[in-house]
């Protein structure tokens, strides 16, 4: 009696890796639409092979929270340039938009390679503080200039 393995919900490429492993182990199989069929005598070996192949696959995958991470230097440069512009022109609309984009990125980023928490956190805190001031309708130009200057000072040695 055959044993059927449903592979329909496997990620692209994993089924091919499984088939290659079956071939390497010389296990007779039949590939169907979203399923692989093997003989009942091979079930234990194939179960172990499924565990091995899927574990190796998962180890190779980049965690979702690490995918498409923005380049830290680009984000820091953008924060520095826009903080400088806001320090000299707190109502500069283009600088506000560009700063908003960079601040949104920096808030969601993990501590980048080459930074430690003690260096990174003041950047995040300064970005959030300036971002919050820019979002408030009643923020004074002086407060924006001060926050932009503070952030620029934190960033200056890094860019």
PDB file of C-alpha atoms in Angstrom:
ATOM      1  CA  UNK A   1       0.000   0.000   0.000  1.00  0.00           C
ATOM      2  CA  UNK A   2       1.433   3.419  -0.935  1.00  0.00           C
ATOM      3  CA  UNK A   3       2.096   6.307   1.434  1.00  0.00           C
ATOM      4  CA  UNK A   4       1.246   9.751   0.070  1.00  0.00           C
ATOM      5  CA  UNK A   5       3.065  12.901   1.203  1.00  0.00           C
ATOM      6  CA  UNK A   6       1.179  16.121   0.560  1.00  0.00           C
ATOM      7  CA  UNK A   7       3.726  18.725  -0.540  1.00  0.00           C
ATOM      8  CA  UNK A   8       1.262  21.282  -1.886  1.00  0.00           C
ATOM      9  CA  UNK A   9       1.897  23.821   0.852  1.00  0.00           C
ATOM     10  CA  UNK A  10       5.685  23.536   0.735  1.00  0.00           C
ATOM     11  CA  UNK A  11       7.669  26.571  -0.407  1.00  0.00           C
ATOM     12  CA  UNK A  12       8.942  26.712  -3.978  1.00  0.00           C
ATOM     13  CA  UNK A  13      12.070  24.604  -4.289  1.00  0.00           C
ATOM     14  CA  UNK A  14      11.548  22.407  -1.250  1.00  0.00           C
ATOM     15  CA  UNK A  15       9.667  19.727  -3.180  1.00  0.00           C
ATOM     16  CA  UNK A  16      12.535  19.535  -5.691  1.00  0.00           C
ATOM     17  CA  UNK A  17      15.023  19.207  -2.839  1.00  0.00           C
ATOM     18  CA  UNK A  18      12.898  16.381  -1.380  1.00  0.00           C
ATOM     19  CA  UNK A  19      12.789  14.567  -4.730  1.00  0.00           C
ATOM     20  CA  UNK A  20      16.577  14.909  -5.064  1.00  0.00           C
ATOM     21  CA  UNK A  21      16.976  13.386  -1.598  1.00  0.00           C
ATOM     22  CA  UNK A  22      14.686  10.487  -2.530  1.00  0.00           C
ATOM     23  CA  UNK A  23      16.767   9.863  -5.644  1.00  0.00           C
ATOM     24  CA  UNK A  24      20.032  10.101  -3.692  1.00  0.00           C
ATOM     25  CA  UNK A  25      18.694   7.541  -1.198  1.00  0.00           C
ATOM     26  CA  UNK A  26      17.437   5.365  -4.078  1.00  0.00           C
ATOM     27  CA  UNK A  27      13.905   5.370  -2.720  1.00  0.00           C
ATOM     28  CA  UNK A  28      11.283   4.508  -5.318  1.00  0.00           C
ATOM     29  CA  UNK A  29       8.684   7.242  -5.564  1.00  0.00           C
ATOM     30  CA  UNK A  30       6.094   8.737  -7.829  1.00  0.00           C
ATOM     31  CA  UNK A  31       5.613  12.452  -8.131  1.00  0.00           C
ATOM     32  CA  UNK A  32       2.089  13.720  -8.603  1.00  0.00           C
ATOM     33  CA  UNK A  33       0.397  17.095  -8.437  1.00  0.00           C
ATOM     34  CA  UNK A  34       1.259  18.441  -4.959  1.00  0.00           C
ATOM     35  CA  UNK A  35       2.055  14.951  -3.693  1.00  0.00           C
ATOM     36  CA  UNK A  36       4.800  12.372  -3.603  1.00  0.00           C
ATOM     37  CA  UNK A  37       3.954   8.689  -3.249  1.00  0.00           C
ATOM     38  CA  UNK A  38       6.309   6.069  -1.803  1.00  0.00           C
ATOM     39  CA  UNK A  39       5.957   2.439  -0.779  1.00  0.00           C
ATOM     40  CA  UNK A  40       4.847   1.585   2.750  1.00  0.00           C
ATOM     41  CA  UNK A  41       8.149  -0.241   3.349  1.00  0.00           C
ATOM     42  CA  UNK A  42      10.016   3.051   2.894  1.00  0.00           C
ATOM     43  CA  UNK A  43       7.744   5.135   5.131  1.00  0.00           C
ATOM     44  CA  UNK A  44      10.133   5.356   8.111  1.00  0.00           C
ATOM     45  CA  UNK A  45      13.101   6.284   5.928  1.00  0.00           C
ATOM     46  CA  UNK A  46      11.041   8.857   4.057  1.00  0.00           C
ATOM     47  CA  UNK A  47       9.658  10.363   7.286  1.00  0.00           C
ATOM     48  CA  UNK A  48      13.232  10.819   8.502  1.00  0.00           C
ATOM     49  CA  UNK A  49      14.182  12.255   5.117  1.00  0.00           C
ATOM     50  CA  UNK A  50      11.287  14.737   5.241  1.00  0.00           C
ATOM     51  CA  UNK A  51      12.459  15.894   8.671  1.00  0.00           C
ATOM     52  CA  UNK A  52      16.044  16.192   7.473  1.00  0.00           C
ATOM     53  CA  UNK A  53      15.232  18.025   4.239  1.00  0.00           C
ATOM     54  CA  UNK A  54      12.742  20.453   5.796  1.00  0.00           C
ATOM     55  CA  UNK A  55      15.061  21.203   8.748  1.00  0.00           C
ATOM     56  CA  UNK A  56      17.956  21.933   6.381  1.00  0.00           C
ATOM     57  CA  UNK A  57      15.664  24.104   4.245  1.00  0.00           C
ATOM     58  CA  UNK A  58      14.474  26.108   7.247  1.00  0.00           C
ATOM     59  CA  UNK A  59      18.048  26.617   8.444  1.00  0.00           C
ATOM     60  CA  UNK A  60      18.959  28.088   5.048  1.00  0.00           C
ATOM     61  CA  UNK A  61      16.089  30.566   4.942  1.00  0.00           C
ATOM     62  CA  UNK A  62      16.631  34.181   5.937  1.00  0.00           C
ATOM     63  CA  UNK A  63      14.280  35.088   8.786  1.00  0.00           C
ATOM     64  CA  UNK A  64      11.496  37.400   7.675  1.00  0.00           C
ATOM     65  CA  UNK A  65      12.600  40.137  10.038  1.00  0.00           C
ATOM     66  CA  UNK A  66      16.039  40.147   8.368  1.00  0.00           C
ATOM     67  CA  UNK A  67      14.813  40.316   4.797  1.00  0.00           C
ATOM     68  CA  UNK A  68      15.129  43.514   2.855  1.00  0.00           C
ATOM     69  CA  UNK A  69      16.706  45.350   5.767  1.00  0.00           C
ATOM     70  CA  UNK A  70      17.449  48.936   4.701  1.00  0.00           C
ATOM     71  CA  UNK A  71      21.089  49.951   4.372  1.00  0.00           C
ATOM     72  CA  UNK A  72      22.012  51.582   7.685  1.00  0.00           C
ATOM     73  CA  UNK A  73      24.493  54.047   6.166  1.00  0.00           C
ATOM     74  CA  UNK A  74      21.935  55.275   3.634  1.00  0.00           C
ATOM     75  CA  UNK A  75      19.327  55.766   6.351  1.00  0.00           C
ATOM     76  CA  UNK A  76      21.807  57.549   8.630  1.00  0.00           C
ATOM     77  CA  UNK A  77      22.942  59.795   5.783  1.00  0.00           C
ATOM     78  CA  UNK A  78      19.346  60.688   4.971  1.00  0.00           C
ATOM     79  CA  UNK A  79      18.609  61.416   8.633  1.00  0.00           C
ATOM     80  CA  UNK A  80      21.719  63.599   8.877  1.00  0.00           C
ATOM     81  CA  UNK A  81      21.014  65.577   5.690  1.00  0.00           C
ATOM     82  CA  UNK A  82      17.360  66.142   6.515  1.00  0.00           C
ATOM     83  CA  UNK A  83      18.074  67.000  10.170  1.00  0.00           C
ATOM     84  CA  UNK A  84      20.595  69.564   8.916  1.00  0.00           C
ATOM     85  CA  UNK A  85      18.020  71.032   6.530  1.00  0.00           C
ATOM     86  CA  UNK A  86      15.388  71.149   9.282  1.00  0.00           C
ATOM     87  CA  UNK A  87      17.853  72.771  11.667  1.00  0.00           C
ATOM     88  CA  UNK A  88      18.235  75.622   9.179  1.00  0.00           C
ATOM     89  CA  UNK A  89      14.663  75.609   7.854  1.00  0.00           C
ATOM     90  CA  UNK A  90      12.165  73.963  10.197  1.00  0.00           C
ATOM     91  CA  UNK A  91       9.290  74.447   7.754  1.00  0.00           C
ATOM     92  CA  UNK A  92      11.104  72.913   4.750  1.00  0.00           C
ATOM     93  CA  UNK A  93       8.332  70.629   3.433  1.00  0.00           C
ATOM     94  CA  UNK A  94      10.609  68.487   1.258  1.00  0.00           C
ATOM     95  CA  UNK A  95      12.971  67.907   4.189  1.00  0.00           C
ATOM     96  CA  UNK A  96      10.019  66.982   6.410  1.00  0.00           C
ATOM     97  CA  UNK A  97       8.840  64.351   3.910  1.00  0.00           C
ATOM     98  CA  UNK A  98      12.327  62.905   3.424  1.00  0.00           C
ATOM     99  CA  UNK A  99      12.957  62.896   7.169  1.00  0.00           C
ATOM    100  CA  UNK A 100       9.623  61.175   7.791  1.00  0.00           C
ATOM    101  CA  UNK A 101      10.588  58.357   5.415  1.00  0.00           C
ATOM    102  CA  UNK A 102      14.016  57.872   7.013  1.00  0.00           C
ATOM    103  CA  UNK A 103      12.673  58.118  10.579  1.00  0.00           C
ATOM    104  CA  UNK A 104      10.017  55.520   9.800  1.00  0.00           C
ATOM    105  CA  UNK A 105      12.756  53.158   8.600  1.00  0.00           C
ATOM    106  CA  UNK A 106      15.067  53.741  11.555  1.00  0.00           C
ATOM    107  CA  UNK A 107      12.234  53.037  14.019  1.00  0.00           C
ATOM    108  CA  UNK A 108      11.681  49.576  12.552  1.00  0.00           C
ATOM    109  CA  UNK A 109      15.308  48.599  11.965  1.00  0.00           C
ATOM    110  CA  UNK A 110      17.234  46.206  14.147  1.00  0.00           C
ATOM    111  CA  UNK A 111      20.583  47.352  15.501  1.00  0.00           C
ATOM    112  CA  UNK A 112      22.757  47.254  12.357  1.00  0.00           C
ATOM    113  CA  UNK A 113      26.009  45.378  12.036  1.00  0.00           C
ATOM    114  CA  UNK A 114      28.849  47.439  13.470  1.00  0.00           C
ATOM    115  CA  UNK A 115      26.650  49.271  15.975  1.00  0.00           C
ATOM    116  CA  UNK A 116      25.885  48.457  19.559  1.00  0.00           C
ATOM    117  CA  UNK A 117      22.689  49.281  21.421  1.00  0.00           C
ATOM    118  CA  UNK A 118      24.333  52.215  23.233  1.00  0.00           C
ATOM    119  CA  UNK A 119      25.224  53.874  19.921  1.00  0.00           C
ATOM    120  CA  UNK A 120      22.038  52.967  18.055  1.00  0.00           C
ATOM    121  CA  UNK A 121      19.390  53.861  20.647  1.00  0.00           C
ATOM    122  CA  UNK A 122      20.188  57.620  20.759  1.00  0.00           C
ATOM    123  CA  UNK A 123      19.758  57.701  16.967  1.00  0.00           C
ATOM    124  CA  UNK A 124      16.352  56.055  17.240  1.00  0.00           C
ATOM    125  CA  UNK A 125      15.329  58.246  20.192  1.00  0.00           C
ATOM    126  CA  UNK A 126      16.417  61.461  18.459  1.00  0.00           C
ATOM    127  CA  UNK A 127      14.651  60.460  15.256  1.00  0.00           C
ATOM    128  CA  UNK A 128      11.440  59.643  17.119  1.00  0.00           C
ATOM    129  CA  UNK A 129      11.589  62.913  19.072  1.00  0.00           C
ATOM    130  CA  UNK A 130      11.995  65.013  15.923  1.00  0.00           C
ATOM    131  CA  UNK A 131       9.424  62.930  14.068  1.00  0.00           C
ATOM    132  CA  UNK A 132       6.883  63.485  16.856  1.00  0.00           C
ATOM    133  CA  UNK A 133       7.533  67.237  16.881  1.00  0.00           C
ATOM    134  CA  UNK A 134       7.045  67.452  13.128  1.00  0.00           C
ATOM    135  CA  UNK A 135       3.755  65.558  13.447  1.00  0.00           C
ATOM    136  CA  UNK A 136       2.376  67.940  16.080  1.00  0.00           C
ATOM    137  CA  UNK A 137       0.572  70.972  14.686  1.00  0.00           C
ATOM    138  CA  UNK A 138       1.507  73.187  17.630  1.00  0.00           C
ATOM    139  CA  UNK A 139       5.272  72.495  17.645  1.00  0.00           C
ATOM    140  CA  UNK A 140       7.368  75.647  17.592  1.00  0.00           C
ATOM    141  CA  UNK A 141      10.126  76.235  15.069  1.00  0.00           C
ATOM    142  CA  UNK A 142      12.546  76.573  17.990  1.00  0.00           C
ATOM    143  CA  UNK A 143      11.649  73.092  19.292  1.00  0.00           C
ATOM    144  CA  UNK A 144      12.087  71.600  15.817  1.00  0.00           C
ATOM    145  CA  UNK A 145      15.438  73.366  15.343  1.00  0.00           C
ATOM    146  CA  UNK A 146      16.648  72.129  18.735  1.00  0.00           C
ATOM    147  CA  UNK A 147      15.579  68.517  18.097  1.00  0.00           C
ATOM    148  CA  UNK A 148      17.082  68.584  14.594  1.00  0.00           C
ATOM    149  CA  UNK A 149      20.327  70.011  15.980  1.00  0.00           C
ATOM    150  CA  UNK A 150      20.459  67.342  18.701  1.00  0.00           C
ATOM    151  CA  UNK A 151      19.908  64.548  16.182  1.00  0.00           C
ATOM    152  CA  UNK A 152      22.462  66.029  13.795  1.00  0.00           C
ATOM    153  CA  UNK A 153      24.974  66.096  16.657  1.00  0.00           C
ATOM    154  CA  UNK A 154      24.402  62.413  17.407  1.00  0.00           C
ATOM    155  CA  UNK A 155      24.748  61.498  13.730  1.00  0.00           C
ATOM    156  CA  UNK A 156      27.718  63.734  12.841  1.00  0.00           C
ATOM    157  CA  UNK A 157      30.489  61.349  13.971  1.00  0.00           C
ATOM    158  CA  UNK A 158      28.825  58.444  12.134  1.00  0.00           C
ATOM    159  CA  UNK A 159      28.342  59.869   8.635  1.00  0.00           C
TER     160      UNK A 159
END
